[in-house]
Each structure stands twice: as C-alpha cells, then as structure tokens.
Amino acid sequence: MIKILVLYYSKNGSTEKLAEQIARGVHKIPNCEAKLRTVMPIKENLNNNLPDIPDKGAPFATLKDFANCDGLILGSPTRFGNMSAELKYFLDGTGSEWLSGALAGKPCAVFTSSSSMHGGQESTLLSMSLPLLHHGMLLVGVPYTETALLETKSGGTPYGASHIAKESNDTRLTSEESDIAQALGSRVAELALKINHSNQN
C-alpha cells in the first residue's frame, strides 16, 4: 500500500477541509492511502501543554510519519504571504531526515487557505515548496488540463490547491476548490505509485 502523508496546520478549519478533499483524491487511486496528520500549535508545543493525541481531528505528526511516507502533501493557512509558524517549526526539525535523504525522489505538493482573493496564496505555496525541494522531493502542481482550474472564481492555482475563506469560520469549499484539491491528491498518489513500481523493477 502506497502511503501519502497529508500534513497540515489549520486554525479555523479551512485548511483541514482542503486536506480532507486531498485525501479523497488520494483514495481514488488503487493501492493508495492518505494519512492525515497535523502539527502542534506553537505555544502549547513549546510549553509541553498538549496531549500526544488531539481531542479532535487528525493526530499530531511525528518525524517517523514524515520519513516513512511514499509522498507528501503539505498545507498551511496563509500568514503574511508565508506558511504558518507551526508548520515551519515542524519542518525546521527535519534536519536528520534531510541529511539521510529520507524524502529524496518522492513526490510532493502544497495547499493553502487565505481570507481574501489576494491574500498571498501563491507566495505561501511557494514558501512551502522550498523546504520540500531541499529534501530532494519532486514537486507536483495542478495542470490546466484540470478544468476546475479554468472555471474557479475562488481558490485554486497551478502551484497547488487553495481556498478563499471570506470569514474566519467559512470552511465551505466551492465545487471547483474541492475538485482541484482531489485532483492534486490523485496526481501525487499516481506519481508515488509509478515511482514505487519503477523502484521494484
């Protein structure tokens, strides 16, 4: 079974909703499984005030989850055109995995959510791509053959899936945002499957 890690931070739930649609896309590909994981909030993480398992939602990610996946899809809300501190804090702790090349040659993708149309989505997606490229991963985008990318009046970019939440509690994805997220999940899963099959031959 090919395991795709969908790793994200979500404060108000929009990024989490995208993660769930991405996981649906992964599951459309035979022999592929999505593993949803989140990262700890910074303050609680630094003060050791969080349980090992959250009260609701996805479990917290471990470095073992990170290193042992066959593909990685990374998500964060937009923070001044950049990824959240919570996700960056987790990624900054992956030096050993970078040194060992644990993720080299594996496919990856990114997704985000912002509160406005021009809230820095593309720069956030690019900021998340940089550490993945340093890990030697193969970055997957959304091609314009995905018709929802041409039709969307909200989120969705060739750099990755996205959502525009006009209010902080607006977690409802448009049909195009959902389609693009699912397409991204399927593309990463398909590539991971091909790479795995090629490595076995």
PDB file of C-alpha atoms in Angstrom:
ATOM      1  CA  MET A   1       0.000   0.000   0.000  1.00  0.00           C
ATOM      2  CA  ILE A   2       1.330   3.419  -1.027  1.00  0.00           C
ATOM      3  CA  LYS A   3       1.107   5.897   1.864  1.00  0.00           C
ATOM      4  CA  ILE A   4       0.656   9.599   1.150  1.00  0.00           C
ATOM      5  CA  LEU A   5       1.145  11.870   4.148  1.00  0.00           C
ATOM      6  CA  VAL A   6      -1.230  14.855   4.122  1.00  0.00           C
ATOM      7  CA  LEU A   7       0.436  17.077   6.693  1.00  0.00           C
ATOM      8  CA  TYR A   8      -1.108  20.421   7.636  1.00  0.00           C
ATOM      9  CA  TYR A   9      -1.798  23.098  10.203  1.00  0.00           C
ATOM     10  CA  SER A  10      -5.306  24.549  10.407  1.00  0.00           C
ATOM     11  CA  LYS A  11      -6.511  27.136  12.912  1.00  0.00           C
ATOM     12  CA  ASN A  12     -10.114  27.737  11.837  1.00  0.00           C
ATOM     13  CA  GLY A  13     -10.769  24.610   9.774  1.00  0.00           C
ATOM     14  CA  SER A  14     -10.413  25.764   6.150  1.00  0.00           C
ATOM     15  CA  THR A  15      -7.039  24.129   5.566  1.00  0.00           C
ATOM     16  CA  GLU A  16      -8.333  20.990   7.271  1.00  0.00           C
ATOM     17  CA  LYS A  17     -11.282  20.841   4.838  1.00  0.00           C
ATOM     18  CA  LEU A  18      -8.857  21.055   1.919  1.00  0.00           C
ATOM     19  CA  ALA A  19      -6.769  18.280   3.477  1.00  0.00           C
ATOM     20  CA  GLU A  20      -9.851  16.047   3.650  1.00  0.00           C
ATOM     21  CA  GLN A  21     -10.611  16.620  -0.047  1.00  0.00           C
ATOM     22  CA  ILE A  22      -6.977  15.924  -0.953  1.00  0.00           C
ATOM     23  CA  ALA A  23      -7.218  12.651   0.984  1.00  0.00           C
ATOM     24  CA  ARG A  24     -10.338  11.761  -1.032  1.00  0.00           C
ATOM     25  CA  GLY A  25      -8.303  12.290  -4.195  1.00  0.00           C
ATOM     26  CA  VAL A  26      -5.537  10.015  -2.902  1.00  0.00           C
ATOM     27  CA  HIS A  27      -8.067   7.291  -2.110  1.00  0.00           C
ATOM     28  CA  LYS A  28      -9.366   7.358  -5.700  1.00  0.00           C
ATOM     29  CA  ILE A  29      -6.113   5.737  -6.806  1.00  0.00           C
ATOM     30  CA  PRO A  30      -5.996   1.954  -6.241  1.00  0.00           C
ATOM     31  CA  ASN A  31      -3.493   0.747  -3.618  1.00  0.00           C
ATOM     32  CA  CYS A  32      -3.001   4.269  -2.268  1.00  0.00           C
ATOM     33  CA  GLU A  33      -3.845   5.501   1.217  1.00  0.00           C
ATOM     34  CA  ALA A  34      -3.871   9.013   2.676  1.00  0.00           C
ATOM     35  CA  LYS A  35      -2.537   9.539   6.175  1.00  0.00           C
ATOM     36  CA  LEU A  36      -3.904  12.795   7.641  1.00  0.00           C
ATOM     37  CA  ARG A  37      -1.644  14.427  10.230  1.00  0.00           C
ATOM     38  CA  THR A  38      -1.465  17.874  11.813  1.00  0.00           C
ATOM     39  CA  VAL A  39       1.195  19.813  13.745  1.00  0.00           C
ATOM     40  CA  MET A  40       1.027  21.252  17.250  1.00  0.00           C
ATOM     41  CA  PRO A  41       0.204  24.897  17.961  1.00  0.00           C
ATOM     42  CA  ILE A  42       3.419  26.745  18.813  1.00  0.00           C
ATOM     43  CA  LYS A  43       2.682  27.992  22.359  1.00  0.00           C
ATOM     44  CA  GLU A  44       1.393  24.671  23.620  1.00  0.00           C
ATOM     45  CA  ASN A  45       4.189  22.829  21.844  1.00  0.00           C
ATOM     46  CA  LEU A  46       6.902  24.946  23.451  1.00  0.00           C
ATOM     47  CA  ASN A  47       5.297  24.685  26.894  1.00  0.00           C
ATOM     48  CA  ASN A  48       4.590  20.943  26.594  1.00  0.00           C
ATOM     49  CA  ASN A  49       0.912  21.576  27.348  1.00  0.00           C
ATOM     50  CA  LEU A  50      -0.587  19.335  24.673  1.00  0.00           C
ATOM     51  CA  PRO A  51      -1.545  15.677  24.815  1.00  0.00           C
ATOM     52  CA  ASP A  52       0.076  13.271  22.353  1.00  0.00           C
ATOM     53  CA  ILE A  53      -3.276  12.949  20.550  1.00  0.00           C
ATOM     54  CA  PRO A  54      -5.572  15.954  19.910  1.00  0.00           C
ATOM     55  CA  ASP A  55      -9.154  15.925  21.219  1.00  0.00           C
ATOM     56  CA  LYS A  56     -10.471  16.058  17.646  1.00  0.00           C
ATOM     57  CA  GLY A  57      -9.185  15.979  14.095  1.00  0.00           C
ATOM     58  CA  ALA A  58      -6.035  14.333  12.772  1.00  0.00           C
ATOM     59  CA  PRO A  59      -3.293  13.046  15.107  1.00  0.00           C
ATOM     60  CA  PHE A  60      -0.110  15.065  15.532  1.00  0.00           C
ATOM     61  CA  ALA A  61       2.610  14.206  13.032  1.00  0.00           C
ATOM     62  CA  THR A  62       5.828  12.512  14.069  1.00  0.00           C
ATOM     63  CA  LEU A  63       9.157  12.503  12.280  1.00  0.00           C
ATOM     64  CA  LYS A  64       8.531   8.807  11.605  1.00  0.00           C
ATOM     65  CA  ASP A  65       5.345   9.726   9.673  1.00  0.00           C
ATOM     66  CA  PHE A  66       7.393  12.281   7.743  1.00  0.00           C
ATOM     67  CA  ALA A  67      10.259   9.966   6.837  1.00  0.00           C
ATOM     68  CA  ASN A  68       8.258   6.825   6.053  1.00  0.00           C
ATOM     69  CA  CYS A  69       5.701   8.216   3.589  1.00  0.00           C
ATOM     70  CA  ASP A  70       5.783   7.497  -0.148  1.00  0.00           C
ATOM     71  CA  GLY A  71       4.588  11.028  -0.936  1.00  0.00           C
ATOM     72  CA  LEU A  72       3.871  14.224   0.991  1.00  0.00           C
ATOM     73  CA  ILE A  73       1.199  16.902   0.577  1.00  0.00           C
ATOM     74  CA  LEU A  74       1.809  19.909   2.812  1.00  0.00           C
ATOM     75  CA  GLY A  75      -0.794  22.503   3.830  1.00  0.00           C
ATOM     76  CA  SER A  76      -0.947  25.735   5.803  1.00  0.00           C
ATOM     77  CA  PRO A  77      -3.084  28.850   6.109  1.00  0.00           C
ATOM     78  CA  THR A  78      -1.510  31.992   4.694  1.00  0.00           C
ATOM     79  CA  ARG A  79       0.382  34.094   7.238  1.00  0.00           C
ATOM     80  CA  PHE A  80       1.534  37.366   5.649  1.00  0.00           C
ATOM     81  CA  GLY A  81       2.235  35.520   2.394  1.00  0.00           C
ATOM     82  CA  ASN A  82       4.093  32.712   4.130  1.00  0.00           C
ATOM     83  CA  MET A  83       3.401  29.375   5.800  1.00  0.00           C
ATOM     84  CA  SER A  84       2.312  29.327   9.440  1.00  0.00           C
ATOM     85  CA  ALA A  85       4.901  29.331  12.221  1.00  0.00           C
ATOM     86  CA  GLU A  86       3.505  25.988  13.412  1.00  0.00           C
ATOM     87  CA  LEU A  87       4.278  24.218  10.149  1.00  0.00           C
ATOM     88  CA  LYS A  88       7.652  25.949   9.792  1.00  0.00           C
ATOM     89  CA  TYR A  89       8.565  24.869  13.336  1.00  0.00           C
ATOM     90  CA  PHE A  90       7.868  21.238  12.431  1.00  0.00           C
ATOM     91  CA  LEU A  91       9.811  21.439   9.153  1.00  0.00           C
ATOM     92  CA  ASP A  92      12.775  23.065  10.895  1.00  0.00           C
ATOM     93  CA  GLY A  93      13.061  19.898  12.999  1.00  0.00           C
ATOM     94  CA  THR A  94      13.547  17.594   9.988  1.00  0.00           C
ATOM     95  CA  GLY A  95      17.301  18.062   9.591  1.00  0.00           C
ATOM     96  CA  SER A  96      18.099  14.386  10.221  1.00  0.00           C
ATOM     97  CA  GLU A  97      15.624  13.310   7.538  1.00  0.00           C
ATOM     98  CA  TRP A  98      17.181  15.833   5.141  1.00  0.00           C
ATOM     99  CA  LEU A  99      20.684  14.544   5.927  1.00  0.00           C
ATOM    100  CA  SER A 100      19.675  10.916   5.360  1.00  0.00           C
ATOM    101  CA  GLY A 101      17.766  11.700   2.149  1.00  0.00           C
ATOM    102  CA  ALA A 102      14.629  10.030   3.517  1.00  0.00           C
ATOM    103  CA  LEU A 103      12.340  12.013   1.191  1.00  0.00           C
ATOM    104  CA  ALA A 104      14.597  12.340  -1.840  1.00  0.00           C
ATOM    105  CA  GLY A 105      12.901  11.284  -5.074  1.00  0.00           C
ATOM    106  CA  LYS A 106       9.397  11.175  -3.581  1.00  0.00           C
ATOM    107  CA  PRO A 107       6.512  13.300  -4.947  1.00  0.00           C
ATOM    108  CA  CYS A 108       5.137  16.264  -3.004  1.00  0.00           C
ATOM    109  CA  ALA A 109       2.572  19.043  -3.322  1.00  0.00           C
ATOM    110  CA  VAL A 110       1.256  22.004  -1.330  1.00  0.00           C
ATOM    111  CA  PHE A 111      -2.072  23.646  -0.429  1.00  0.00           C
ATOM    112  CA  THR A 112      -3.268  26.740   1.441  1.00  0.00           C
ATOM    113  CA  SER A 113      -6.172  28.911   2.543  1.00  0.00           C
ATOM    114  CA  SER A 114      -6.475  32.670   2.911  1.00  0.00           C
ATOM    115  CA  SER A 115      -9.184  35.147   3.905  1.00  0.00           C
ATOM    116  CA  SER A 116      -9.007  37.195   0.706  1.00  0.00           C
ATOM    117  CA  MET A 117      -8.527  36.702  -3.036  1.00  0.00           C
ATOM    118  CA  HIS A 118      -5.094  38.341  -2.998  1.00  0.00           C
ATOM    119  CA  GLY A 119      -4.048  37.217   0.458  1.00  0.00           C
ATOM    120  CA  GLY A 120      -0.691  35.768  -0.549  1.00  0.00           C
ATOM    121  CA  GLN A 121      -1.758  32.281  -1.583  1.00  0.00           C
ATOM    122  CA  GLU A 122       0.818  31.822  -4.329  1.00  0.00           C
ATOM    123  CA  SER A 123       3.729  33.077  -2.217  1.00  0.00           C
ATOM    124  CA  THR A 124       2.598  30.799   0.633  1.00  0.00           C
ATOM    125  CA  LEU A 125       2.507  27.806  -1.706  1.00  0.00           C
ATOM    126  CA  LEU A 126       5.978  28.670  -2.963  1.00  0.00           C
ATOM    127  CA  SER A 127       7.295  29.133   0.602  1.00  0.00           C
ATOM    128  CA  MET A 128       6.138  25.607   1.489  1.00  0.00           C
ATOM    129  CA  SER A 129       7.724  24.238  -1.686  1.00  0.00           C
ATOM    130  CA  LEU A 130      11.229  25.427  -0.793  1.00  0.00           C
ATOM    131  CA  PRO A 131      11.960  23.047   2.120  1.00  0.00           C
ATOM    132  CA  LEU A 132      10.467  20.156   0.114  1.00  0.00           C
ATOM    133  CA  LEU A 133      12.841  20.910  -2.754  1.00  0.00           C
ATOM    134  CA  HIS A 134      15.721  20.985  -0.252  1.00  0.00           C
ATOM    135  CA  HIS A 135      14.616  17.494   0.809  1.00  0.00           C
ATOM    136  CA  GLY A 136      15.017  16.417  -2.830  1.00  0.00           C
ATOM    137  CA  MET A 137      11.321  15.852  -3.418  1.00  0.00           C
ATOM    138  CA  LEU A 138       9.549  16.026  -6.791  1.00  0.00           C
ATOM    139  CA  LEU A 139       7.094  18.943  -6.764  1.00  0.00           C
ATOM    140  CA  VAL A 140       3.678  18.299  -8.317  1.00  0.00           C
ATOM    141  CA  GLY A 141       1.333  21.111  -9.366  1.00  0.00           C
ATOM    142  CA  VAL A 142      -2.125  21.330 -10.911  1.00  0.00           C
ATOM    143  CA  PRO A 143      -2.108  21.456 -14.737  1.00  0.00           C
ATOM    144  CA  TYR A 144      -4.679  23.413 -16.722  1.00  0.00           C
ATOM    145  CA  THR A 145      -5.970  20.120 -18.079  1.00  0.00           C
ATOM    146  CA  GLU A 146      -7.855  20.129 -14.750  1.00  0.00           C
ATOM    147  CA  THR A 147     -10.916  22.049 -15.990  1.00  0.00           C
ATOM    148  CA  ALA A 148     -11.850  23.305 -12.498  1.00  0.00           C
ATOM    149  CA  LEU A 149      -8.680  25.421 -12.589  1.00  0.00           C
ATOM    150  CA  LEU A 150     -10.067  27.289 -15.607  1.00  0.00           C
ATOM    151  CA  GLU A 151     -13.538  27.659 -14.102  1.00  0.00           C
ATOM    152  CA  THR A 152     -12.791  28.643 -10.492  1.00  0.00           C
ATOM    153  CA  LYS A 153     -13.869  32.074  -9.260  1.00  0.00           C
ATOM    154  CA  SER A 154     -12.361  31.381  -5.850  1.00  0.00           C
ATOM    155  CA  GLY A 155      -9.334  29.282  -4.827  1.00  0.00           C
ATOM    156  CA  GLY A 156      -7.149  27.021  -6.913  1.00  0.00           C
ATOM    157  CA  THR A 157      -3.768  27.681  -8.549  1.00  0.00           C
ATOM    158  CA  PRO A 158      -1.295  25.773 -10.730  1.00  0.00           C
ATOM    159  CA  TYR A 159       1.054  25.837  -7.714  1.00  0.00           C
ATOM    160  CA  GLY A 160      -1.362  23.848  -5.556  1.00  0.00           C
ATOM    161  CA  ALA A 161      -4.871  23.643  -4.145  1.00  0.00           C
ATOM    162  CA  SER A 162      -6.307  26.588  -2.233  1.00  0.00           C
ATOM    163  CA  HIS A 163      -9.442  28.023  -0.617  1.00  0.00           C
ATOM    164  CA  ILE A 164     -10.626  31.560  -0.025  1.00  0.00           C
ATOM    165  CA  ALA A 165     -12.415  31.910   3.321  1.00  0.00           C
ATOM    166  CA  LYS A 166     -14.016  35.344   3.290  1.00  0.00           C
ATOM    167  CA  GLU A 167     -14.693  34.961   7.021  1.00  0.00           C
ATOM    168  CA  SER A 168     -12.586  33.054   9.537  1.00  0.00           C
ATOM    169  CA  ASN A 169     -15.253  30.407  10.069  1.00  0.00           C
ATOM    170  CA  ASP A 170     -16.070  29.987   6.364  1.00  0.00           C
ATOM    171  CA  THR A 171     -14.812  26.461   5.772  1.00  0.00           C
ATOM    172  CA  ARG A 172     -17.211  25.608   2.929  1.00  0.00           C
ATOM    173  CA  LEU A 173     -15.230  24.790  -0.202  1.00  0.00           C
ATOM    174  CA  THR A 174     -16.593  25.614  -3.635  1.00  0.00           C
ATOM    175  CA  SER A 175     -17.062  22.674  -6.001  1.00  0.00           C
ATOM    176  CA  GLU A 176     -14.050  23.860  -8.018  1.00  0.00           C
ATOM    177  CA  GLU A 177     -11.858  24.112  -4.909  1.00  0.00           C
ATOM    178  CA  SER A 178     -12.864  20.562  -3.938  1.00  0.00           C
ATOM    179  CA  ASP A 179     -12.209  19.240  -7.457  1.00  0.00           C
ATOM    180  CA  ILE A 180      -8.771  20.858  -7.600  1.00  0.00           C
ATOM    181  CA  ALA A 181      -7.859  19.508  -4.159  1.00  0.00           C
ATOM    182  CA  GLN A 182      -8.942  16.000  -5.120  1.00  0.00           C
ATOM    183  CA  ALA A 183      -7.060  16.231  -8.419  1.00  0.00           C
ATOM    184  CA  LEU A 184      -3.893  17.235  -6.563  1.00  0.00           C
ATOM    185  CA  GLY A 185      -4.220  14.278  -4.182  1.00  0.00           C
ATOM    186  CA  SER A 186      -4.743  11.887  -7.081  1.00  0.00           C
ATOM    187  CA  ARG A 187      -1.750  13.262  -9.024  1.00  0.00           C
ATOM    188  CA  VAL A 188       0.645  12.801  -6.092  1.00  0.00           C
ATOM    189  CA  ALA A 189      -0.702   9.296  -5.422  1.00  0.00           C
ATOM    190  CA  GLU A 190      -0.390   8.280  -9.089  1.00  0.00           C
ATOM    191  CA  LEU A 191       3.205   9.501  -9.252  1.00  0.00           C
ATOM    192  CA  ALA A 192       4.120   7.791  -5.976  1.00  0.00           C
ATOM    193  CA  LEU A 193       2.630   4.558  -7.315  1.00  0.00           C
ATOM    194  CA  LYS A 194       4.659   4.810 -10.544  1.00  0.00           C
ATOM    195  CA  ILE A 195       7.890   5.578  -8.692  1.00  0.00           C
ATOM    196  CA  ASN A 196       7.329   2.702  -6.287  1.00  0.00           C
ATOM    197  CA  HIS A 197       6.590   0.310  -9.153  1.00  0.00           C
ATOM    198  CA  SER A 198       9.686   1.502 -11.057  1.00  0.00           C
ATOM    199  CA  ASN A 199      11.908   1.010  -7.984  1.00  0.00           C
ATOM    200  CA  GLN A 200      10.702  -2.568  -7.618  1.00  0.00           C
ATOM    201  CA  ASN A 201      11.625  -3.481 -11.203  1.00  0.00           C
TER     202      ASN A 201
END
